[in-house]
Amino acid sequence: MLFNVSNVFRPLETMDKNGTFPETSDEALSKKIAKTTAYVLLFLISVAGNSFIVWVIHRDKRLRNTTNILVANMAVSDLLVPVFTIQGEVLDMYCLYTSKPLNNDFGLGLCKLVHFFQEVSVVVSIYSCIFIAIDRYFAVVYPLKRGFSKTRLKYIIPGIWIFALMMGAPNLYKYRIVNGKGHKICQEDWSPAGVPHMEAMRIQMFILFSLLNGLPIPFITVLYVLICIKLRNQKGPGVVGDAARARRQRQNNKVLKLSIVIVCLLFFSWLFLDIVLFLGLLGELDSLPVITAANIVFAARFIAYSSSSYNIFVYLIFTKNYREHLKILVSLVCCKGSANSLPISSSDQKRVGQSPEHH
């Protein structure tokens, strides 16, 4: 969510003094419990999955190539979603930003940080995908000229985060605790800047869509199309001496498929929310019943936030490395051992991370 969807087509007047929509209290409570349960499950899966990815790459030195370092960078950014965004949604659901446990100053700070880190997470993930595509392009099309070394990653990764922090900075200004009908909520408010609210949102949406969708998607698509063409034009091995090249090609095919799935899941997860935002800005959703609009917003948000939990399942499906490490982790937990007390054996190294390129 690049900004508060509720600002687009959910006027505060439609909510009652408790911050709920006009429905019976039992229905409102049951929906809140269901939504909270869904968010808790998403929180647990996202934290566990992304922590596991970082743990695997840290534990296995053979996985510390440029692509996997960028994958770990994505996993770290995805951890911001459950830590900040999901808990922010729950707080907003129960109107807790200005409750007694969260005094006004702390609630205001949390309101700003939740949306700030949410945008930072999205930007880091998308631009990590861009550099993964660049790395894959050079690995396949120009195998003797790697796209960038680990030394360059020391500058690329901080650069991604600095850019993401700059993109998220406006959220530290525009999000405020605003008055509703008998309650207060965390919401965008451009009025102190003297800018019409809807005009500011349209400008912001255009800039964000250009930088997070309009430019990255065509760029990544072109790179992967060129990679596919290169792989398709490569001749299969005809003699035994070509076995190494054939193995490298199969490996590149596998990593390419995995990378494309990750990119597609990321962009399609946010596509529904982008569509809702655009329709809301155009006023196409104004005629919807309030309850229907609220359900659409929740579904769009939940699908978008789910992008922080998909990757671990993709890696487990596509990559033997992660399946092997999952077995090791389960054995550590069952045996109550520690990760450092059971280093990867030589046999494990043959099964896990067989080459610097193996994902």
XYZ file of C-alpha atoms in Angstrom:
359
model
C 0.000 0.000 0.000
C 1.661 3.184 -1.151
C -0.724 5.384 0.775
C -3.846 4.964 2.840
C -6.477 3.450 0.589
C -9.265 4.545 2.894
C -8.540 8.167 1.982
C -9.584 7.479 -1.579
C -13.199 6.487 -1.104
C -14.042 5.805 2.540
C -15.216 9.072 4.105
C -14.998 9.255 7.883
C -18.652 10.188 8.165
C -19.619 6.637 7.168
C -18.091 5.183 10.329
C -19.670 5.263 13.744
C -18.031 6.662 16.860
C -16.246 3.363 17.522
C -14.532 3.405 14.144
C -16.629 0.636 12.613
C -18.940 0.630 9.646
C -22.709 0.645 10.066
C -23.362 -2.984 10.910
C -24.316 -4.847 14.054
C -21.728 -4.996 16.815
C -21.589 -8.809 16.622
C -20.869 -8.684 12.888
C -18.230 -5.989 13.368
C -16.538 -7.947 16.176
C -16.581 -11.236 14.264
C -15.048 -9.565 11.204
C -12.355 -7.939 13.304
C -11.495 -11.271 14.905
C -11.313 -12.967 11.494
C -9.138 -10.197 10.048
C -6.898 -10.163 13.107
C -6.440 -13.938 12.880
C -5.506 -13.638 9.204
C -2.974 -10.914 9.980
C -1.457 -12.935 12.840
C -0.973 -15.956 10.547
C 0.570 -13.743 7.876
C 2.835 -12.187 10.514
C 4.099 -15.572 11.711
C 4.686 -16.958 8.199
C 6.450 -13.819 7.013
C 8.743 -13.517 10.043
C 9.606 -17.226 10.066
C 10.060 -17.493 6.284
C 12.239 -14.430 5.783
C 14.309 -15.155 8.892
C 14.907 -18.647 7.510
C 16.098 -17.224 4.168
C 18.589 -14.911 5.874
C 19.728 -17.750 8.175
C 20.358 -20.131 5.262
C 22.381 -17.624 3.248
C 24.371 -16.606 6.335
C 25.032 -20.213 7.354
C 26.082 -21.587 3.976
C 29.101 -19.739 2.563
C 28.521 -21.369 -0.814
C 25.273 -19.434 -1.153
C 26.882 -16.039 -0.706
C 26.949 -15.071 -4.363
C 25.607 -11.802 -5.725
C 22.124 -13.123 -6.516
C 21.623 -14.677 -3.098
C 22.938 -11.595 -1.294
C 20.245 -9.606 -3.100
C 17.716 -12.291 -2.130
C 18.762 -11.847 1.504
C 18.364 -8.090 1.046
C 14.786 -8.679 -0.121
C 14.140 -10.920 2.861
C 15.331 -8.218 5.271
C 13.064 -5.652 3.606
C 10.149 -8.097 3.706
C 10.589 -8.377 7.470
C 9.560 -4.726 7.736
C 6.038 -5.665 6.593
C 5.095 -7.877 9.568
C 7.080 -5.795 12.054
C 5.518 -2.472 11.094
C 2.736 -2.686 8.508
C 0.731 -5.648 9.805
C 0.786 -4.449 13.396
C -0.195 -0.999 12.105
C -3.235 -2.471 10.375
C -4.319 -4.174 13.598
C -3.863 -0.972 15.595
C -5.848 0.957 12.994
C -8.581 -1.676 12.999
C -9.159 -1.233 16.722
C -8.509 2.539 16.673
C -5.604 2.138 19.099
C -3.321 4.864 17.775
C -4.644 7.340 20.324
C -5.811 4.940 23.031
C -4.476 5.230 26.566
C -1.738 2.585 26.103
C -0.446 4.618 23.158
C -0.337 8.274 24.132
C -0.796 10.848 21.392
C 2.909 11.452 20.715
C 3.804 7.757 20.593
C 0.715 6.971 18.532
C 1.576 9.722 16.052
C 5.141 8.456 15.723
C 3.941 4.912 15.175
C 1.389 6.119 12.614
C 4.168 7.759 10.577
C 6.704 4.937 10.942
C 4.249 2.194 9.946
C 3.625 3.786 6.547
C 7.221 4.949 6.156
C 8.728 1.477 6.554
C 5.954 -0.077 4.489
C 6.970 1.978 1.475
C 10.668 1.414 2.171
C 10.038 -2.346 2.119
C 8.280 -2.226 -1.250
C 10.963 -0.067 -2.861
C 13.826 -2.243 -1.584
C 12.118 -5.429 -2.810
C 11.399 -4.054 -6.278
C 14.860 -2.607 -6.835
C 16.495 -5.759 -5.478
C 14.534 -7.618 -8.174
C 15.926 -5.204 -10.763
C 19.522 -5.912 -9.759
C 18.822 -9.655 -9.580
C 17.636 -9.426 -13.202
C 20.788 -7.502 -14.155
C 22.955 -10.098 -12.425
C 21.152 -12.952 -14.185
C 21.480 -11.142 -17.532
C 25.258 -10.870 -17.287
C 25.583 -14.404 -15.899
C 23.781 -15.870 -18.940
C 24.420 -13.467 -21.812
C 27.960 -12.433 -20.824
C 29.175 -15.237 -18.532
C 32.759 -13.957 -18.631
C 31.677 -10.459 -17.595
C 29.735 -10.674 -14.372
C 27.264 -7.841 -13.893
C 28.701 -6.733 -10.571
C 30.976 -8.220 -7.977
C 30.439 -8.521 -4.244
C 32.560 -5.389 -3.897
C 30.069 -3.429 -5.989
C 27.213 -4.845 -3.934
C 28.667 -2.985 -0.953
C 27.624 0.189 -2.755
C 24.526 -1.088 -4.585
C 22.651 -2.385 -1.532
C 23.153 0.764 0.580
C 22.176 2.761 -2.517
C 18.912 0.825 -2.768
C 18.126 1.502 0.884
C 18.996 5.202 0.637
C 16.723 5.545 -2.395
C 13.955 3.665 -0.541
C 14.310 5.914 2.505
C 13.996 8.962 0.257
C 10.888 7.505 -1.386
C 9.307 6.819 1.985
C 10.258 10.176 3.546
C 7.020 12.011 2.530
C 5.090 9.564 4.730
C 6.823 11.038 7.772
C 5.163 14.334 6.922
C 1.757 13.531 5.479
C 0.481 10.907 7.941
C -1.218 12.376 10.979
C -3.751 11.484 13.640
C -6.938 13.061 12.314
C -10.358 13.489 13.855
C -13.159 11.255 12.676
C -16.681 11.082 13.981
C -16.076 10.608 17.686
C -12.677 8.929 17.217
C -9.214 9.490 15.785
C -7.374 7.492 13.136
C -4.030 7.472 11.309
C -4.575 9.012 7.893
C -2.958 11.139 5.196
C -3.427 14.860 5.555
C -1.845 17.306 3.118
C -3.797 20.328 4.339
C -0.909 21.868 6.376
C 1.073 22.095 3.129
C -1.738 24.059 1.507
C -2.136 21.464 -1.264
C -5.569 20.114 -2.249
C -5.755 16.584 -0.884
C -6.938 14.717 -3.989
C -4.556 16.636 -6.249
C -1.628 15.727 -3.991
C -2.684 12.076 -3.996
C -2.926 11.971 -7.791
C 0.539 13.491 -8.215
C 1.958 11.114 -5.649
C 0.298 8.115 -7.261
C 1.699 9.050 -10.680
C 5.254 9.388 -9.330
C 5.112 6.170 -7.312
C 3.529 4.167 -10.105
C 6.202 5.372 -12.535
C 9.115 4.526 -10.229
C 7.720 1.268 -8.827
C 5.834 -0.130 -11.814
C 6.096 1.916 -15.006
C 9.890 1.771 -15.251
C 10.881 -1.429 -13.368
C 8.397 -3.797 -15.038
C 9.402 -3.063 -18.684
C 13.098 -3.029 -17.740
C 12.957 -6.378 -15.924
C 10.770 -7.876 -18.671
C 13.245 -6.903 -21.407
C 16.162 -8.398 -19.472
C 14.400 -11.710 -18.882
C 13.245 -11.889 -22.510
C 16.855 -11.417 -23.648
C 17.972 -14.105 -21.194
C 15.325 -16.527 -22.500
C 16.374 -15.858 -26.085
C 20.017 -16.480 -25.210
C 19.239 -19.742 -23.418
C 17.014 -20.929 -26.256
C 19.673 -20.231 -28.876
C 22.362 -22.106 -27.009
C 23.059 -25.462 -28.598
C 22.770 -28.572 -26.471
C 25.905 -30.613 -25.699
C 27.018 -33.051 -28.330
C 30.018 -34.593 -26.643
C 31.065 -35.537 -23.175
C 33.271 -32.434 -22.940
C 30.144 -30.275 -23.052
C 28.757 -31.757 -19.826
C 29.905 -28.784 -17.729
C 28.285 -26.322 -20.101
C 25.062 -28.344 -20.110
C 25.034 -28.409 -16.321
C 25.583 -24.648 -16.222
C 22.737 -24.128 -18.690
C 20.342 -26.256 -16.630
C 21.402 -24.293 -13.589
C 20.779 -20.971 -15.340
C 17.351 -22.195 -16.465
C 16.442 -23.119 -12.908
C 17.579 -19.805 -11.424
C 15.835 -17.924 -14.238
C 12.513 -19.652 -13.536
C 12.845 -18.965 -9.825
C 13.684 -15.287 -10.418
C 10.750 -14.797 -12.789
C 8.328 -16.381 -10.318
C 9.574 -14.099 -7.524
C 9.203 -10.987 -9.674
C 5.738 -11.977 -10.925
C 4.468 -12.738 -7.417
C 5.762 -9.405 -6.138
C 4.173 -7.299 -8.860
C 0.899 -9.229 -9.120
C 0.496 -9.120 -5.329
C 0.439 -5.328 -5.491
C -1.491 -5.113 -8.763
C -4.921 -5.546 -7.134
C -4.161 -2.756 -4.675
C -2.912 -0.494 -7.481
C -6.152 -1.093 -9.378
C -8.214 -0.252 -6.284
C -6.198 2.944 -5.814
C -6.654 4.058 -9.400
C -10.379 3.332 -9.392
C -10.730 5.161 -6.093
C -8.875 8.213 -7.356
C -11.088 8.282 -10.444
C -14.208 8.097 -8.270
C -15.300 4.784 -9.763
C -15.783 3.222 -6.320
C -17.898 5.970 -4.789
C -21.122 4.191 -5.659
C -20.178 1.010 -3.781
C -21.819 0.249 -0.436
C -19.500 1.136 2.425
C -19.263 -2.464 3.647
C -18.346 -3.689 0.160
C -15.723 -0.992 -0.194
C -14.221 -1.912 3.174
C -14.018 -5.593 2.195
C -12.336 -4.730 -1.109
C -9.788 -2.566 0.689
C -9.001 -5.325 3.189
C -8.620 -7.943 0.436
C -6.344 -5.656 -1.602
C -4.182 -4.849 1.399
C -3.939 -8.449 2.581
C -2.922 -9.732 -0.872
C -0.302 -6.981 -1.139
C 1.132 -7.697 2.317
C 1.211 -11.402 1.488
C 4.047 -10.657 -0.936
C 6.328 -10.672 2.120
C 5.559 -14.346 2.775
C 5.634 -16.008 -0.666
C 9.351 -16.247 -1.321
C 10.186 -18.944 1.201
C 7.684 -21.315 -0.450
C 9.102 -20.501 -3.886
C 12.634 -21.328 -2.729
C 11.535 -24.558 -1.062
C 9.736 -25.651 -4.248
C 12.437 -24.678 -6.739
C 15.640 -25.116 -4.763
C 17.086 -28.202 -3.148
C 19.409 -26.015 -1.042
C 16.603 -24.625 1.057
C 14.903 -28.003 1.457
C 18.147 -29.472 2.753
C 18.662 -26.577 5.146
C 15.069 -26.911 6.334
C 15.810 -30.532 7.239
C 18.915 -29.379 9.097
C 16.924 -26.712 10.961
C 14.237 -29.215 11.931
C 16.916 -31.562 13.244
C 18.445 -28.709 15.229
C 15.097 -27.884 16.795
C 14.195 -31.486 17.493
C 17.618 -32.253 18.948
C 17.697 -28.927 20.800
C 21.074 -28.174 19.306
C 22.435 -24.884 18.030
C 23.129 -23.820 14.473
C 26.787 -23.167 15.269
C 27.276 -26.550 16.931
C 26.326 -28.438 13.773
C 28.350 -27.016 10.879
C 27.606 -28.221 7.396
C 29.529 -31.394 6.693
C 31.353 -32.157 3.466
C 28.458 -34.364 2.405
C 26.042 -31.530 3.136
C 28.178 -29.191 1.059
C 27.869 -31.555 -1.875
C 24.096 -31.529 -1.521
C 23.684 -27.871 -0.536
C 25.134 -24.992 -2.526
C 26.888 -27.152 -5.089
C 28.235 -24.148 -6.961
C 28.457 -20.383 -6.441
C 25.575 -19.930 -8.833
C 23.320 -22.586 -7.349
C 20.369 -20.942 -5.679
